XYZ file of C-alpha atoms in Angstrom:
598
model
C -25.284 14.120 10.429
C -24.305 11.010 8.089
C -22.594 8.060 9.782
C -19.367 6.373 8.821
C -21.101 3.746 7.187
C -23.015 5.968 4.967
C -19.978 7.775 3.626
C -18.199 4.462 3.023
C -21.152 4.016 0.000
C -20.172 7.524 -1.249
C -18.952 7.706 -4.922
C -18.770 10.752 -6.997
C -19.702 8.963 -10.490
C -23.328 9.783 -10.348
C -22.852 13.415 -9.659
C -20.355 14.121 -12.253
C -22.688 12.433 -14.644
C -25.315 14.791 -13.700
C -22.912 17.573 -13.834
C -22.341 16.649 -17.369
C -26.251 16.631 -18.116
C -26.552 19.930 -16.519
C -23.928 21.506 -18.553
C -25.562 20.373 -21.695
C -28.965 21.817 -20.527
C -27.040 25.330 -19.716
C -25.514 25.506 -23.207
C -28.933 24.643 -24.669
C -30.865 27.364 -22.859
C -27.851 29.470 -23.323
C -28.079 29.069 -26.982
C -32.035 30.041 -26.644
C -31.534 33.152 -24.945
C -29.013 34.076 -27.457
C -31.671 33.578 -30.137
C -34.200 35.385 -28.234
C -31.763 38.595 -27.864
C -31.173 38.370 -31.653
C -34.834 38.279 -32.230
C -35.644 41.204 -30.177
C -32.898 43.123 -31.505
C -34.079 42.438 -35.071
C -37.843 44.088 -34.558
C -38.050 47.185 -36.048
C -41.711 47.714 -37.146
C -43.478 50.242 -34.967
C -47.233 49.648 -33.816
C -49.022 47.632 -31.349
C -48.394 44.401 -32.703
C -44.631 45.177 -32.886
C -44.699 46.437 -29.286
C -46.862 43.099 -28.107
C -44.445 40.879 -29.862
C -41.077 42.810 -28.328
C -42.796 42.623 -24.893
C -43.372 38.881 -25.144
C -39.773 38.466 -26.301
C -38.613 40.173 -23.539
C -40.386 37.976 -21.320
C -39.068 34.879 -22.576
C -35.765 36.448 -22.963
C -36.104 37.217 -19.074
C -37.276 33.709 -18.162
C -34.606 31.973 -20.325
C -31.876 34.156 -18.516
C -33.453 33.153 -15.496
C -33.163 29.707 -16.189
C -29.620 29.760 -17.395
C -28.721 31.131 -14.230
C -30.427 28.360 -11.776
C -28.941 26.198 -14.215
C -25.195 27.618 -13.846
C -26.008 27.528 -9.796
C -26.951 23.673 -10.456
C -23.557 23.475 -11.941
C -21.828 25.104 -9.416
C -23.221 23.352 -6.398
C -23.228 19.772 -7.950
C -19.616 19.999 -9.246
C -18.351 21.220 -5.501
C -20.444 18.476 -4.191
C -18.751 15.797 -6.729
C -15.570 17.340 -5.606
C -16.104 16.763 -1.975
C -17.511 13.394 -2.481
C -14.348 12.356 -4.156
C -12.288 13.821 -1.310
C -14.476 11.600 1.233
C -13.800 8.380 -0.714
C -10.155 8.945 -0.670
C -10.327 9.996 3.154
C -12.122 6.723 3.816
C -9.641 4.542 1.982
C -6.703 6.692 3.658
C -8.633 5.980 7.070
C -9.208 2.177 6.134
C -5.473 1.695 5.318
C -4.383 3.460 8.504
C -6.470 1.331 10.527
C -5.149 -1.987 8.835
C -1.664 -0.938 8.929
C -2.148 0.174 12.820
C -4.215 -2.860 13.581
C -7.335 -0.951 14.429
C -11.192 -1.358 13.743
C -13.514 1.291 12.516
C -17.170 0.269 13.591
C -20.244 1.635 11.489
C -20.545 4.726 13.560
C -17.253 5.931 13.030
C -15.850 4.353 16.630
C -12.022 2.922 16.540
C -11.078 0.068 18.553
C -7.550 -1.661 18.854
C -7.539 -4.816 17.877
C -7.535 -7.868 20.111
C -4.227 -9.094 18.899
C -2.480 -5.905 20.029
C -3.430 -6.610 23.695
C -2.716 -10.135 23.581
C 0.748 -9.191 22.003
C 1.091 -6.395 24.895
C 0.239 -8.954 27.618
C 2.419 -11.674 26.394
C 5.534 -8.839 26.552
C 4.162 -7.765 29.981
C 4.014 -11.441 31.040
C 7.534 -12.116 29.924
C 8.861 -9.075 31.740
C 7.480 -10.173 35.070
C 8.856 -13.733 34.613
C 12.398 -12.317 34.403
C 11.818 -9.334 36.785
C 12.733 -8.528 40.231
C 9.265 -8.235 41.627
C 9.412 -4.384 42.512
C 7.434 -3.601 39.022
C 4.489 -5.531 38.013
C 4.094 -4.924 34.263
C 0.595 -4.830 32.646
C -0.197 -4.502 29.093
C -1.003 -1.031 28.993
C 2.586 -0.274 30.115
C 4.148 -1.778 26.917
C 5.409 -0.067 24.024
C 3.289 -1.905 21.598
C 0.081 -1.018 23.304
C 0.930 2.798 23.682
C 1.657 2.964 20.267
C -1.769 1.365 19.383
C -3.298 4.017 21.656
C -1.889 6.955 20.039
C -2.548 5.576 16.393
C -6.162 5.210 17.512
C -6.438 8.551 18.988
C -5.058 9.937 15.617
C -7.654 7.964 13.693
C -10.443 9.140 15.665
C -9.447 12.548 14.964
C -9.075 12.083 11.316
C -12.659 10.045 11.346
C -14.438 12.524 13.086
C -13.181 15.196 11.049
C -14.141 13.225 7.748
C -17.876 12.745 8.897
C -18.229 16.716 9.753
C -16.750 17.453 6.307
C -19.120 14.734 4.853
C -22.329 16.097 6.954
C -21.192 19.849 5.743
C -21.244 18.528 2.198
C -24.473 16.899 2.514
C -26.007 19.944 4.085
C -24.956 22.467 1.839
C -25.784 20.647 -1.215
C -29.175 20.200 0.162
C -29.576 23.847 0.783
C -28.013 24.589 -2.544
C -30.962 22.541 -4.287
C -33.321 23.938 -2.226
C -32.562 27.306 -3.126
C -32.440 26.439 -6.739
C -36.111 24.464 -6.362
C -37.476 27.763 -5.016
C -36.109 29.760 -8.022
C -33.434 31.761 -6.267
C -30.549 32.521 -8.319
C -27.142 33.645 -7.298
C -26.184 37.386 -8.119
C -23.342 36.142 -9.874
C -24.966 33.502 -12.132
C -27.681 36.430 -13.189
C -25.045 38.901 -13.928
C -23.411 36.182 -15.942
C -26.521 35.155 -17.855
C -27.919 38.282 -18.677
C -27.974 39.364 -22.299
C -26.381 38.184 -25.311
C -23.417 35.837 -24.658
C -21.864 36.346 -28.079
C -21.719 40.121 -28.507
C -20.907 42.946 -26.486
C -18.794 40.826 -23.905
C -17.591 42.665 -20.794
C -14.363 40.522 -20.099
C -13.342 42.856 -16.846
C -16.972 41.673 -15.699
C -16.154 38.017 -16.405
C -12.998 37.997 -14.960
C -14.222 39.643 -11.790
C -16.784 36.764 -11.720
C -14.322 34.114 -11.920
C -12.085 35.768 -9.478
C -14.789 35.988 -6.964
C -15.552 32.143 -7.132
C -13.813 30.578 -4.006
C -12.746 27.306 -5.024
C -11.507 25.463 -7.962
C -14.476 23.590 -8.385
C -16.587 26.699 -8.175
C -14.307 28.346 -10.857
C -14.421 25.379 -12.933
C -18.181 25.458 -13.074
C -18.431 29.108 -13.439
C -15.859 28.831 -16.726
C -18.001 26.104 -18.249
C -21.199 28.130 -17.920
C -19.754 30.656 -20.156
C -20.453 30.672 -23.885
C -17.367 29.884 -26.085
C -17.470 33.554 -27.375
C -17.087 34.501 -23.749
C -14.352 32.245 -22.821
C -12.374 33.371 -26.388
C -12.723 36.788 -25.246
C -11.396 36.198 -21.761
C -8.252 33.940 -23.303
C -7.560 36.790 -25.546
C -7.702 39.798 -23.518
C -6.351 38.273 -20.392
C -3.907 35.386 -21.383
C -1.520 35.464 -18.283
C -4.283 35.068 -15.597
C -6.621 32.572 -17.565
C -3.253 30.611 -18.302
C -2.717 30.578 -14.470
C -5.860 29.926 -13.069
C -6.965 26.612 -11.257
C -10.262 25.659 -12.295
C -10.081 26.799 -15.962
C -10.021 23.436 -18.078
C -6.156 22.802 -19.111
C -7.177 22.835 -22.681
C -8.183 26.381 -22.264
C -5.311 27.368 -20.222
C -2.737 25.918 -22.980
C -4.681 28.211 -25.388
C -3.868 31.257 -23.143
C -0.305 30.176 -22.410
C 0.453 29.719 -26.285
C -0.086 33.519 -26.397
C 1.941 33.837 -23.532
C 4.884 31.722 -24.985
C 4.894 33.372 -28.288
C 5.179 36.723 -26.585
C 7.781 35.349 -24.488
C 9.860 33.855 -27.559
C 9.744 37.015 -29.376
C 11.357 38.846 -26.359
C 14.027 36.113 -26.136
C 14.867 36.275 -30.129
C 15.190 40.162 -29.535
C 17.736 39.645 -26.529
C 19.627 36.815 -28.162
C 20.096 39.005 -31.226
C 21.154 42.067 -29.294
C 23.549 40.047 -27.278
C 24.811 38.277 -30.607
C 25.647 41.763 -31.830
C 27.253 42.708 -29.003
C 29.458 39.836 -29.095
C 30.276 40.728 -32.647
C 31.024 44.077 -31.857
C 33.786 42.968 -29.259
C 31.578 44.427 -26.355
C 32.303 41.391 -24.136
C 35.844 40.885 -24.779
C 38.135 40.325 -21.794
C 39.928 43.619 -21.093
C 41.929 41.813 -18.664
C 42.077 38.728 -17.042
C 41.439 37.754 -13.327
C 40.950 34.071 -11.909
C 37.401 35.024 -10.849
C 35.883 37.009 -14.187
C 36.231 35.850 -17.833
C 33.653 38.520 -19.537
C 33.717 36.653 -22.937
C 32.739 33.197 -21.359
C 30.034 34.805 -19.403
C 28.436 36.334 -22.555
C 28.667 32.777 -24.436
C 27.195 31.269 -21.530
C 24.391 33.809 -21.223
C 23.932 33.471 -24.855
C 23.684 29.841 -24.652
C 21.037 29.698 -21.950
C 18.688 32.048 -23.603
C 19.035 30.151 -26.756
C 18.493 26.935 -24.863
C 15.369 28.443 -23.075
C 13.858 29.753 -26.233
C 13.889 26.335 -27.551
C 12.284 24.730 -24.709
C 9.589 27.360 -24.745
C 8.786 26.817 -28.380
C 8.715 23.076 -27.861
C 5.722 24.094 -25.195
C 3.418 25.646 -27.848
C 0.470 23.182 -28.393
C 0.309 20.469 -30.611
C 2.438 17.264 -30.739
C 0.702 16.220 -27.790
C 1.793 18.701 -25.396
C 1.523 22.311 -24.115
C 1.897 24.601 -20.923
C -0.855 24.525 -18.733
C 1.121 27.169 -16.527
C 3.441 29.601 -17.872
C 5.050 32.427 -16.280
C 8.898 32.191 -16.474
C 9.414 35.760 -14.716
C 8.442 33.890 -11.651
C 9.799 30.482 -12.380
C 6.614 28.959 -13.273
C 6.116 26.495 -16.013
C 4.210 23.112 -15.918
C 4.189 21.206 -19.258
C 1.736 18.763 -20.051
C 2.340 15.695 -22.248
C -0.299 13.291 -23.479
C -4.048 13.558 -24.932
C -6.204 14.461 -22.339
C -9.424 13.534 -24.592
C -8.084 9.945 -24.607
C -9.629 7.398 -21.975
C -7.005 8.272 -19.534
C -5.829 5.101 -17.171
C -2.636 6.897 -15.256
C -1.850 10.692 -14.697
C 1.853 11.194 -13.551
C 3.231 14.441 -12.269
C 7.107 14.623 -12.357
C 9.127 17.061 -9.923
C 12.550 17.827 -10.293
C 14.995 18.434 -7.632
C 17.917 20.526 -6.643
C 19.882 22.657 -9.181
C 16.913 23.168 -11.530
C 16.425 26.551 -12.939
C 14.073 28.184 -15.705
C 16.981 27.273 -17.985
C 17.290 23.606 -17.259
C 13.701 22.397 -16.474
C 13.233 21.473 -20.001
C 16.052 18.933 -19.631
C 13.543 16.536 -17.685
C 10.906 16.757 -20.447
C 11.844 13.350 -21.889
C 10.835 11.946 -18.776
C 7.215 12.565 -18.898
C 7.429 12.066 -22.632
C 8.951 8.484 -21.906
C 6.059 7.617 -19.814
C 3.441 8.640 -22.212
C 4.963 7.166 -24.918
C 5.052 3.874 -22.745
C 1.695 4.092 -21.767
C 0.391 4.685 -25.426
C 2.503 1.392 -26.570
C 0.656 -0.603 -23.924
C -2.773 0.616 -24.873
C -2.462 2.441 -21.488
C -3.308 6.340 -22.467
C -1.264 8.296 -19.978
C -1.157 12.402 -19.349
C 2.131 13.472 -17.625
C 3.233 16.949 -16.661
C 6.782 18.511 -15.754
C 6.275 20.369 -12.610
C 8.137 23.615 -12.267
C 6.606 26.248 -9.766
C 8.778 28.335 -7.645
C 7.175 31.429 -7.196
C 10.467 33.936 -7.438
C 12.017 36.127 -9.687
C 15.444 35.836 -11.328
C 17.049 33.032 -12.766
C 18.578 31.201 -9.731
C 17.837 27.539 -8.476
C 14.396 26.740 -7.327
C 16.308 24.208 -4.824
C 19.993 24.873 -4.174
C 22.494 23.355 -1.762
C 22.949 24.538 1.584
C 26.215 26.523 1.081
C 24.606 28.745 -1.814
C 22.252 30.029 0.705
C 19.619 29.038 3.085
C 16.280 30.405 1.802
C 15.891 27.852 -0.856
C 18.117 24.899 0.414
C 17.572 21.421 0.403
C 17.808 21.206 3.726
C 15.415 24.242 4.701
C 12.341 21.903 5.423
C 10.003 25.330 5.408
C 10.795 26.111 1.780
C 10.257 22.329 0.609
C 6.973 22.398 2.552
C 6.256 25.764 0.316
C 7.001 23.935 -2.796
C 5.016 20.997 -1.577
C 1.957 23.560 -1.180
C 2.531 24.385 -4.575
C 2.443 21.076 -5.840
C -0.806 20.419 -3.781
C -2.575 23.382 -5.567
C -1.770 22.024 -8.778
C -2.851 18.479 -7.896
C -6.342 20.100 -6.854
C -6.620 21.476 -10.266
C -5.632 18.046 -11.783
C -8.300 16.474 -9.478
C -10.794 18.994 -11.399
C -10.005 17.745 -14.943
C -12.287 15.202 -16.534
C -9.651 12.902 -17.590
C -8.189 12.314 -14.156
C -11.560 11.302 -12.471
C -10.983 7.508 -13.300
C -7.370 7.484 -13.585
C -4.739 6.401 -11.194
C -2.640 9.462 -9.871
C 1.024 9.175 -9.715
C 3.720 11.641 -8.721
C 7.610 10.867 -9.417
C 10.104 13.153 -7.319
C 13.973 13.051 -7.972
C 16.301 14.080 -5.465
C 14.954 16.994 -3.424
C 11.934 17.107 -5.578
C 10.782 13.907 -3.363
C 10.986 16.164 -0.374
C 8.617 18.575 -2.514
C 6.372 15.797 -3.224
C 5.988 14.197 0.224
C 5.504 17.754 1.738
C 2.358 18.163 -0.647
C 1.062 15.208 1.395
C 0.588 17.563 4.447
C -0.040 20.705 2.780
C -3.209 21.612 4.737
C -0.879 22.167 7.775
C 1.190 24.697 5.878
C -1.042 26.773 3.444
C -4.452 27.868 4.517
C -7.330 26.624 1.797
C -5.013 24.124 0.177
C -5.796 20.430 0.544
C -3.501 17.858 1.134
C -2.369 16.000 -2.242
C -3.311 12.371 -2.599
C -1.492 9.895 -4.742
C -2.154 6.442 -5.641
C 1.457 5.650 -5.827
C 4.669 7.929 -4.786
C 7.587 7.092 -6.897
C 11.101 8.230 -5.401
C 14.108 8.477 -7.722
C 17.603 8.452 -5.769
C 15.522 9.917 -2.854
C 15.947 12.685 -0.332
C 14.031 12.859 3.020
C 10.533 13.902 3.939
C 10.237 17.074 5.809
C 8.869 17.008 9.508
C 5.148 16.700 9.444
C 5.072 13.638 6.694
C 3.494 10.311 7.682
C 2.667 7.294 5.375
C -0.721 7.799 3.731
C -3.101 4.704 4.245
C -4.043 3.956 0.434
C -1.006 5.110 -1.144
C 2.037 2.863 -2.640
C 5.555 3.820 -2.175
C 8.241 3.090 -4.075
C 12.048 4.019 -4.213
C 14.338 3.318 -7.117
C 18.053 4.029 -6.948
C 21.396 2.417 -8.205
C 23.949 1.055 -5.780
C 26.440 3.503 -4.316
C 23.561 5.972 -4.462
C 25.314 8.897 -2.380
C 21.989 10.468 -0.953
C 21.567 7.117 0.837
C 23.704 8.690 3.441
C 20.456 10.471 4.762
C 19.864 6.790 6.136
C 22.043 7.416 8.963
C 20.364 10.555 9.881
C 17.778 9.385 12.703
C 15.767 12.671 12.261
C 14.828 12.591 8.742
C 12.225 9.854 6.916
C 14.422 8.786 3.905
C 12.799 6.516 1.586
C 15.629 4.136 1.393
C 15.332 3.162 5.119
C 11.591 3.861 5.663
C 9.456 0.557 5.893
C 6.599 2.304 3.578
C 8.978 2.274 0.574
C 9.227 -0.655 -1.627
C 12.902 -0.633 -2.682
C 14.221 -0.991 -6.208
C 17.930 -0.838 -6.124
C 19.889 -1.701 -9.385
C 23.395 -2.479 -10.630
C 24.572 0.667 -12.141
C 26.519 -1.391 -15.064
C 22.985 -2.411 -16.322
C 21.928 1.123 -16.683
C 22.380 1.284 -20.314
C 24.865 2.108 -23.064
C 26.963 4.372 -20.974
C 30.533 4.485 -19.256
C 28.890 4.103 -15.695
C 30.396 1.543 -13.195
C 30.323 0.793 -9.643
C 32.057 3.365 -7.169
C 35.078 2.003 -5.752
C 35.718 2.502 -1.862
C 36.541 6.270 -0.773
C 40.168 7.260 -1.174
C 42.410 6.458 2.140
C 43.871 9.696 2.924
C 46.452 7.702 5.094
C 47.889 5.902 1.949
C 47.501 8.553 -0.744
C 51.098 10.324 -1.155
C 49.981 13.768 -2.119
C 46.727 15.878 -1.871
C 46.928 16.345 -5.679
C 46.450 12.398 -5.916
C 43.909 12.776 -3.141
C 41.996 15.324 -4.898
C 42.114 13.555 -8.518
C 40.897 10.483 -6.641
C 38.037 12.330 -4.829
C 37.253 14.035 -8.384
C 36.720 10.797 -9.945
C 34.726 9.350 -7.349
C 32.610 12.499 -6.921
C 31.665 12.367 -10.853
C 30.662 8.520 -10.334
C 28.524 9.487 -7.748
C 26.825 12.208 -9.099
C 26.165 10.474 -12.241
C 24.690 7.648 -10.255
C 22.375 10.397 -8.817
C 21.283 12.171 -11.623
C 20.782 9.551 -14.130
C 17.764 8.479 -12.376
C 15.867 11.215 -13.482
C 16.616 10.660 -17.239
C 13.908 9.289 -19.561
C 16.451 7.941 -21.944
C 16.501 4.125 -21.604
C 20.267 4.018 -22.866
C 21.277 5.766 -19.802
C 18.725 4.802 -17.257
C 16.992 1.528 -18.452
C 16.435 -0.777 -15.236
C 14.749 2.392 -13.360
C 12.434 3.091 -16.473
C 11.626 -0.508 -16.875
C 10.601 -1.070 -13.030
C 8.998 2.397 -12.996
C 6.733 1.543 -16.277
C 5.961 -1.700 -14.338
C 4.570 -0.204 -11.293
C 2.760 2.463 -13.025
C 1.008 0.436 -15.399
C 0.491 -2.759 -13.821
C -3.142 -2.274 -13.435
């Protein structure tokens, strides 16, 4: 069993460097094995000499395959160990941050104690109560709220520390066991199967896909993928682009290659649908035969055409090149994640943008300018950045991934179960981000707009929502306009929290709901509140007081005033998600400062 003082020293860097070295060795051995296969196949002479040479090549080939399998296992166990050590490192920082905030101390063995100043403060409060009391109750320090809060925090931290030490001990033991197996020459069946034969010809993609699907964790999948030859990877992408393009653990650069295939297919299908609809409109098939207040067929057809063309344009923009691509592309299930920036650069910051209520597969592209602005800003400051536009709804159709309560309860922005589920989707993606080499030395940021903020905060406790999904860890959480944190959320010890909004932000009405943790009222969040008249070249202005129904003469006048104010309030709320400095200058400036300040 490792101790707290042991794991406080754990860093993943040495394991990551070792993994890179093992991968290079595995590639070299794989290439040598392929040469032996080709040499063996080229021997066509008969006779004792040829037979002996063939037998010798077969032995060498088998030895090379065995060594390749052992190196694949070494890569796999080292990758898992590095990922787990990184999780331990983050867990230690979270625990120490929590201890500092709650005035607790963790000793070298992982024991937790309440700091002396808490007892002194509790005793002073008890003395003050006794001095003005009736004498019927004699107050002691352990009866005071501040002490009870400290005791509850102590119990919570003790549980977290114990779980972290147990996880670290299991990681240590598992890695030692795996290394022992490799030292004794025991290769896993999966690695033996993947390493056998020539990796450049006669590739069995079904067998390789089963191998990848059989790996339990993202780290295992990444190691298994890295152990494949270029030819094997190319064959898998060509034969199974939908699966590879969505598989966490496959490097993002390869997922983008797979999704280019998926995008081209989808764009072609959209083009056919657009052409058919245009022909139908030209032929008058969508003319209104009669008019009612509820239907207008020609307007519906034109709206449908506009949505299809908008979607096609966005999907085309996702094709790799110009610094972007799709690391997830499954629009039939409302799953699209756009990547912007160069992952091969010395990336300093990673940012994931999460949009909120009303986003659909037709409108997710409206938010592309936000991550693009941050990447451009980072590059301009010599701070290479990779950013994502995250949209992972996992449902069919073209409905909103988060809607208003009156539009249906299942995906409502007041349905905490739905928001937690989307948060778990985000956590799964964050686990994939953490497996990328570019993320290892970068700060990890997440930006949630409106109900996207609820998705973000839900991702911080996803292990309680979905089995096998780790909690997402961020260096900085940024709230745009805000929403609320679903029940179960708590401030993470080593995470910074920032909230950005304009004066008059309507969602700040949630501040008056005691059951919800809204960022504008929670102490964890640093507030960045701006005068909307400074937002840029726009017609925005501060909202006036709500209309007074007692002085408004007619309902029409009241309705006009409400409509005017409503548009202003809606604009205040939505413009914080704009990546256009002419619309959202103060938010973008402060956000840029917070992200790139290190």
